[in-house]
Short mmCIF file of C-alpha atoms in Angstrom, two decimals:
data_model
loop_
_atom_site.label_atom_id
_atom_site.label_comp_id
_atom_site.label_asym_id
_atom_site.label_seq_id
_atom_site.Cartn_x
_atom_site.Cartn_y
_atom_site.Cartn_z
CA UNK A 19 -2.75 15.92 -16.71
CA UNK A 20 0.73 17.24 -17.88
CA UNK A 21 -1.32 20.00 -20.17
CA UNK A 22 -3.12 21.14 -17.01
CA UNK A 23 -0.22 22.00 -14.65
CA UNK A 24 -0.72 18.44 -12.84
CA UNK A 25 2.17 16.10 -12.07
CA UNK A 26 2.37 13.15 -10.10
CA UNK A 27 4.50 10.04 -9.72
CA UNK A 28 3.10 6.99 -7.65
CA UNK A 29 5.85 4.77 -7.08
CA UNK A 30 7.69 1.95 -4.68
CA UNK A 31 10.91 1.61 -4.10
CA UNK A 32 12.15 -1.74 -3.05
CA UNK A 33 14.49 -1.29 -0.49
CA UNK A 34 11.46 -0.01 1.78
CA UNK A 35 9.03 -2.89 1.75
CA UNK A 36 5.51 -2.19 2.43
CA UNK A 37 5.58 1.83 1.76
CA UNK A 38 4.32 3.55 -1.26
CA UNK A 39 5.65 6.90 -2.31
CA UNK A 40 3.63 9.80 -3.81
CA UNK A 41 5.38 13.50 -5.04
CA UNK A 42 2.47 15.59 -6.78
CA UNK A 43 1.61 18.48 -7.86
CA UNK A 44 -2.29 18.95 -8.21
CA UNK A 45 -4.48 22.06 -9.24
CA UNK A 46 -7.88 20.82 -10.16
CA UNK A 47 -7.55 17.41 -8.74
CA UNK A 48 -10.13 16.10 -6.41
CA UNK A 49 -9.58 12.82 -4.35
CA UNK A 50 -13.04 11.29 -3.81
CA UNK A 51 -13.67 10.03 -0.35
CA UNK A 52 -11.86 6.64 0.08
CA UNK A 53 -9.53 4.93 2.62
CA UNK A 54 -6.30 3.46 2.32
CA UNK A 55 -4.45 0.48 4.04
CA UNK A 56 -1.96 1.79 5.19
CA UNK A 57 -1.15 5.09 6.93
CA UNK A 58 -0.57 8.53 5.13
CA UNK A 59 2.01 10.66 5.45
CA UNK A 60 1.68 13.99 3.64
CA UNK A 61 4.23 16.57 3.62
CA UNK A 62 2.63 20.02 2.03
CA UNK A 63 5.45 22.20 0.12
CA UNK A 64 3.12 24.67 -1.56
CA UNK A 65 -0.58 25.80 -1.59
CA UNK A 66 -2.92 24.20 0.58
CA UNK A 67 -4.80 20.86 0.62
CA UNK A 68 -8.17 20.82 2.44
CA UNK A 69 -9.97 17.27 3.41
CA UNK A 70 -12.45 16.03 4.89
CA UNK A 71 -11.62 14.09 7.94
CA UNK A 72 -13.34 12.79 10.98
CA UNK A 73 -16.78 15.18 10.00
CA UNK A 74 -14.80 18.44 9.54
CA UNK A 75 -12.70 19.98 6.73
CA UNK A 76 -9.33 19.69 7.63
CA UNK A 77 -6.28 22.49 6.21
CA UNK A 78 -2.67 21.47 5.65
CA UNK A 79 -0.42 24.33 4.06
CA UNK A 80 3.29 24.54 3.58
CA UNK A 81 5.16 22.82 6.65
CA UNK A 82 2.66 20.78 8.19
CA UNK A 83 1.44 17.25 7.54
CA UNK A 84 -1.81 15.60 6.86
CA UNK A 85 -2.08 12.73 8.61
CA UNK A 86 -4.69 9.81 8.09
CA UNK A 87 -4.96 6.46 9.65
CA UNK A 88 -5.41 3.51 7.82
CA UNK A 89 -9.38 2.72 6.90
CA UNK A 90 -10.11 6.19 7.29
CA UNK A 91 -12.49 7.84 5.14
CA UNK A 92 -11.32 10.91 3.88
CA UNK A 93 -11.47 13.07 0.58
CA UNK A 94 -8.95 16.09 -1.03
CA UNK A 95 -8.81 19.18 -3.01
CA UNK A 96 -6.97 22.33 -3.79
CA UNK A 97 -8.12 25.42 -0.99
CA UNK A 98 -7.31 27.76 -4.06
CA UNK A 99 -7.16 27.85 -7.27
CA UNK A 100 -3.23 28.15 -7.13
CA UNK A 101 -3.13 23.94 -6.36
CA UNK A 102 -0.69 22.52 -3.76
CA UNK A 103 2.33 20.37 -4.24
CA UNK A 104 3.27 17.91 -1.83
CA UNK A 105 5.28 14.50 -1.04
CA UNK A 106 3.83 11.38 0.85
CA UNK A 107 4.89 8.66 2.36
CA UNK A 108 2.79 5.25 3.29
CA UNK A 109 3.83 3.04 5.71
CA UNK A 110 1.98 0.06 6.30
CA UNK A 111 0.57 -0.77 9.68
CA UNK A 112 2.92 -3.59 10.65
CA UNK A 113 5.72 -0.96 9.93
CA UNK A 114 4.48 1.73 12.06
CA UNK A 115 3.68 -0.52 14.96
CA UNK A 116 7.14 -2.07 14.63
CA UNK A 117 8.79 1.09 14.41
CA UNK A 118 6.50 2.06 17.75
CA UNK A 119 7.12 -0.57 19.45
CA UNK A 120 10.68 -0.10 19.67
CA UNK A 121 10.82 3.83 20.22
CA UNK A 122 7.84 4.86 22.01
CA UNK A 123 5.96 4.20 25.32
CA UNK A 124 2.66 3.50 22.64
CA UNK A 125 1.15 0.43 23.66
CA UNK A 126 -1.75 -1.21 21.30
CA UNK A 127 -2.59 -0.39 18.32
CA UNK A 128 -0.76 2.92 17.10
CA UNK A 129 -1.97 5.73 15.14
CA UNK A 130 -1.76 9.67 14.84
CA UNK A 131 -4.52 11.63 17.01
CA UNK A 132 -4.37 14.54 15.13
CA UNK A 133 -5.19 15.03 10.96
CA UNK A 134 -2.98 18.01 10.51
CA UNK A 135 0.55 18.95 12.47
CA UNK A 136 2.44 21.79 11.92
CA UNK A 137 6.10 20.51 11.80
CA UNK A 138 8.09 21.84 9.00
CA UNK A 139 11.10 19.64 10.41
CA UNK A 140 9.41 16.71 9.70
CA UNK A 141 7.59 17.65 6.60
CA UNK A 142 11.45 18.38 5.24
CA UNK A 143 12.09 14.87 6.50
CA UNK A 144 9.34 13.06 4.11
CA UNK A 145 10.93 15.27 1.06
CA UNK A 146 14.57 13.86 1.61
CA UNK A 147 12.78 10.37 2.15
CA UNK A 148 11.64 10.74 -1.90
CA UNK A 149 14.62 12.02 -2.67
CA UNK A 150 16.71 9.67 -0.89
CA UNK A 151 14.67 6.65 -3.16
CA UNK A 152 15.03 8.40 -6.18
CA UNK A 153 18.75 8.21 -5.74
CA UNK A 154 18.84 4.80 -4.87
CA UNK A 155 20.29 5.57 -1.59
CA UNK A 156 18.44 2.93 0.71
CA UNK A 157 20.58 3.59 4.13
CA UNK A 158 19.14 7.12 4.00
CA UNK A 159 15.72 6.27 2.82
CA UNK A 160 14.82 3.25 5.44
CA UNK A 161 16.52 5.91 8.37
CA UNK A 162 14.89 8.85 7.73
CA UNK A 163 11.60 7.09 6.97
CA UNK A 164 11.81 5.42 10.56
CA UNK A 165 13.29 9.09 11.77
CA UNK A 166 9.51 10.73 10.94
CA UNK A 167 7.37 7.76 11.95
CA UNK A 168 8.90 7.80 15.57
CA UNK A 169 8.88 11.45 15.50
CA UNK A 170 5.31 11.98 14.42
CA UNK A 171 3.74 9.47 16.92
CA UNK A 172 6.27 11.14 19.81
CA UNK A 173 4.50 14.63 18.58
CA UNK A 174 1.11 12.99 17.37
CA UNK A 175 0.39 9.64 18.14
CA UNK A 176 -1.27 7.50 20.32
CA UNK A 177 -3.28 3.98 21.06
CA UNK A 178 -5.94 3.67 18.73
CA UNK A 179 -9.18 3.10 20.31
CA UNK A 180 -10.45 -0.64 20.49
CA UNK A 181 -13.49 -1.26 18.37
CA UNK A 182 -16.91 -0.31 19.25
CA UNK A 183 -19.12 -2.90 21.09
CA UNK A 184 -20.64 -4.56 17.68
CA UNK A 185 -24.66 -3.50 17.58
CA UNK A 186 -27.19 -5.18 15.33
CA UNK A 187 -26.92 -2.30 13.11
CA UNK A 188 -22.72 -2.82 12.69
CA UNK A 189 -23.18 -7.15 12.45
CA UNK A 190 -25.86 -6.23 9.09
CA UNK A 191 -23.33 -4.08 7.74
CA UNK A 192 -20.40 -6.40 7.97
CA UNK A 193 -22.38 -8.69 6.54
CA UNK A 194 -23.33 -6.61 3.75
CA UNK A 195 -19.78 -6.16 3.36
CA UNK A 196 -18.46 -9.69 3.13
CA UNK A 197 -21.39 -9.86 0.36
CA UNK A 198 -19.86 -7.10 -1.69
CA UNK A 199 -16.47 -8.81 -1.81
CA UNK A 200 -17.42 -11.93 -2.11
CA UNK A 201 -19.61 -10.63 -5.21
CA UNK A 202 -17.87 -7.80 -6.47
CA UNK A 203 -17.95 -8.27 -10.03
CA UNK A 204 -21.38 -8.39 -9.79
CA UNK A 205 -23.39 -7.30 -6.76
CA UNK A 206 -26.89 -6.93 -5.90
CA UNK A 207 -29.02 -4.06 -5.73
CA UNK A 208 -29.23 -2.00 -2.31
CA UNK A 209 -32.66 -3.52 -2.18
CA UNK A 210 -32.20 -6.84 -2.51
CA UNK A 211 -28.71 -6.78 -0.83
CA UNK A 212 -31.14 -5.76 2.46
CA UNK A 213 -33.92 -8.10 1.67
CA UNK A 214 -31.25 -11.13 1.63
CA UNK A 215 -30.09 -9.83 5.13
CA UNK A 216 -33.15 -9.45 6.37
CA UNK A 217 -33.49 -5.48 6.70
CA UNK A 218 -34.70 -2.58 4.99
CA UNK A 219 -32.75 -0.66 2.11
CA UNK A 220 -32.61 2.95 3.88
CA UNK A 221 -31.84 0.66 7.46
CA UNK A 222 -28.81 -1.02 5.90
CA UNK A 223 -27.65 2.28 4.35
CA UNK A 224 -27.75 3.95 7.82
CA UNK A 225 -25.85 0.73 9.37
CA UNK A 226 -23.60 0.74 6.49
CA UNK A 227 -22.92 4.34 6.63
CA UNK A 228 -22.07 4.67 10.30
CA UNK A 229 -20.16 1.51 10.64
CA UNK A 230 -17.60 2.35 7.57
CA UNK A 231 -18.18 5.99 6.99
CA UNK A 232 -19.54 5.92 3.48
CA UNK A 233 -22.62 4.20 1.75
CA UNK A 234 -22.26 0.81 -0.20
CA UNK A 235 -21.56 1.87 -3.54
CA UNK A 236 -18.73 4.29 -2.26
CA UNK A 237 -17.03 1.48 -0.16
CA UNK A 238 -17.40 -0.79 -3.37
CA UNK A 239 -15.70 1.44 -6.30
CA UNK A 240 -13.22 2.15 -2.83
CA UNK A 241 -12.30 -1.87 -2.58
CA UNK A 242 -12.32 -2.25 -6.18
CA UNK A 243 -9.67 -0.10 -6.86
CA UNK A 244 -7.73 -1.53 -3.88
CA UNK A 245 -8.07 -5.16 -5.05
CA UNK A 246 -7.13 -3.69 -9.04
CA UNK A 247 -4.21 -2.21 -7.01
CA UNK A 248 -3.09 -6.02 -6.33
CA UNK A 249 -3.78 -7.39 -9.31
CA UNK A 250 -2.21 -4.38 -11.07
CA UNK A 251 0.72 -5.09 -8.55
CA UNK A 252 1.19 -9.11 -9.64
CA UNK A 253 1.06 -8.24 -12.88
CA UNK A 254 -2.17 -8.09 -14.83
CA UNK A 255 -3.02 -5.62 -17.23
CA UNK A 256 -5.21 -2.91 -16.26
CA UNK A 257 -7.82 -3.96 -18.84
CA UNK A 258 -7.74 -7.30 -17.18
CA UNK A 259 -7.87 -5.72 -13.81
CA UNK A 260 -10.99 -3.84 -14.33
CA UNK A 261 -12.96 -6.02 -15.67
CA UNK A 262 -11.96 -8.96 -12.60
CA UNK A 263 -12.67 -6.26 -9.75
CA UNK A 264 -16.13 -5.14 -11.88
CA UNK A 265 -15.67 -2.10 -13.85
CA UNK A 266 -17.10 -1.72 -17.01
CA UNK A 267 -13.94 -1.26 -19.02
CA UNK A 268 -10.59 0.26 -18.53
CA UNK A 269 -11.77 4.11 -18.85
CA UNK A 270 -14.21 3.31 -16.38
CA UNK A 271 -11.38 1.91 -13.87
CA UNK A 272 -8.82 4.71 -15.08
CA UNK A 273 -11.43 7.45 -14.05
CA UNK A 274 -11.76 5.87 -10.84
CA UNK A 275 -8.52 4.72 -9.92
CA UNK A 276 -7.17 8.20 -10.68
CA UNK A 277 -9.69 9.92 -8.53
CA UNK A 278 -8.47 7.57 -5.42
CA UNK A 279 -4.58 7.04 -6.00
CA UNK A 280 -4.02 9.94 -7.71
CA UNK A 281 -2.33 8.44 -10.85
CA UNK A 282 -3.80 6.16 -14.09
CA UNK A 283 -3.34 2.28 -13.63
CA UNK A 284 -1.07 2.68 -16.09
CA UNK A 285 1.52 5.03 -14.43
CA UNK A 286 1.14 3.18 -11.41
CA UNK A 287 1.81 -0.21 -12.43
CA UNK A 288 4.74 1.10 -14.51
CA UNK A 289 6.02 2.34 -11.36
CA UNK A 290 6.20 -1.05 -9.84
CA UNK A 291 9.61 -3.09 -8.33
CA UNK A 292 10.61 -5.19 -11.36
CA UNK A 293 12.88 -7.39 -9.60
CA UNK A 294 15.62 -5.91 -11.69
CA UNK A 295 19.19 -4.90 -10.10
CA UNK A 296 18.69 -1.99 -7.61
CA UNK A 297 18.22 1.51 -9.48
CA UNK A 298 16.77 4.88 -8.67
CA UNK A 299 13.03 4.53 -9.44
CA UNK A 300 12.04 5.37 -13.03
CA UNK A 301 10.94 9.22 -14.09
CA UNK A 302 7.47 9.69 -16.15
CA UNK A 303 6.18 12.30 -17.43
CA UNK A 304 4.19 13.22 -14.78
CA UNK A 305 7.24 13.71 -12.44
CA UNK A 306 7.47 16.76 -11.37
CA UNK A 307 10.50 18.85 -11.21
CA UNK A 308 10.26 20.54 -8.24
CA UNK A 309 12.44 19.86 -5.63
CA UNK A 310 12.25 18.73 -2.06
CA UNK A 311 11.81 21.07 1.03
CA UNK A 312 14.87 21.21 2.13
CA UNK A 313 18.10 20.58 0.46
CA UNK A 314 19.83 17.51 1.12
CA UNK A 315 21.37 16.68 4.09
CA UNK A 316 19.33 19.27 6.19
CA UNK A 317 17.63 16.61 8.24
CA UNK A 318 20.82 16.07 9.96
CA UNK A 319 21.28 19.66 11.80
CA UNK A 320 17.71 20.88 10.99
CA UNK A 321 15.85 22.86 14.19
CA UNK A 322 13.32 20.93 16.36
CA UNK A 323 9.98 23.03 17.17
CA UNK A 324 9.06 22.99 20.66
CA UNK A 325 6.46 21.20 21.78
CA UNK A 326 5.59 20.73 25.59
CA UNK A 327 5.15 17.86 26.92
CA UNK A 328 6.63 15.38 24.31
CA UNK A 329 10.20 14.94 22.98
CA UNK A 330 11.01 15.24 19.27
CA UNK A 331 13.42 12.64 17.20
#
């Protein structure tokens, strides 16, 4: 990756529990259709990212944020040969709900109403969170993260719609998902799965895609990577994790993991908190040299864009 000019670092800072952090520069990188268990708040510094979301391609350029709610299928790639550079924070649904209840009028399950927001000020704050985490500044990292989430929910947030009424197709899709979760390491064929559920392969395919936004085999790959992440977090080696979740071998896991998470499983695991004394996160060979979008301290008095009918944080 380093030879191609692409660099990425995916890590956690132990004083920001429930939050993943990413700093990356990608050129030819393509993220396949996938989901996240956490929210995605990605601040674009250079270039343009295009990601398929909600049935259409969305474009996020410098000073804007790509915002994705949990369990929402999306992709990601550069919109030009120069690639794109960005920083991202991934707060858990529990943390976002806690912040929303304390600082906004949103009731119910909070989420983002639009996938792209032009807000250079908030984008700069994302990079400041990453810098604070790098420096081991827990107070600043936690404070800025909460400021960002509050601001984005006030500018671009709302109550997420309740789940649609369960139809026969969605019930079948949920049953198929349960089977795939239980038999992740040795899943049945589409035909066998459909027969066991009393339906046809194409009816199952339509129902699954309509319910989860992707076909069963794509969902299974995404689920395998999610489970592999949990195993890596627990200290399981990448080779063991690969076999446990149903990949043929570690290279098979490496390929899919990098296409969804953004870094290989080995680099991902090296950046997990180790229980050692609180120190700034370790650098690795993929860590970009590019600095944050704003100089340190700029968040304290940066201008706030005017937004009719809303109040910034």
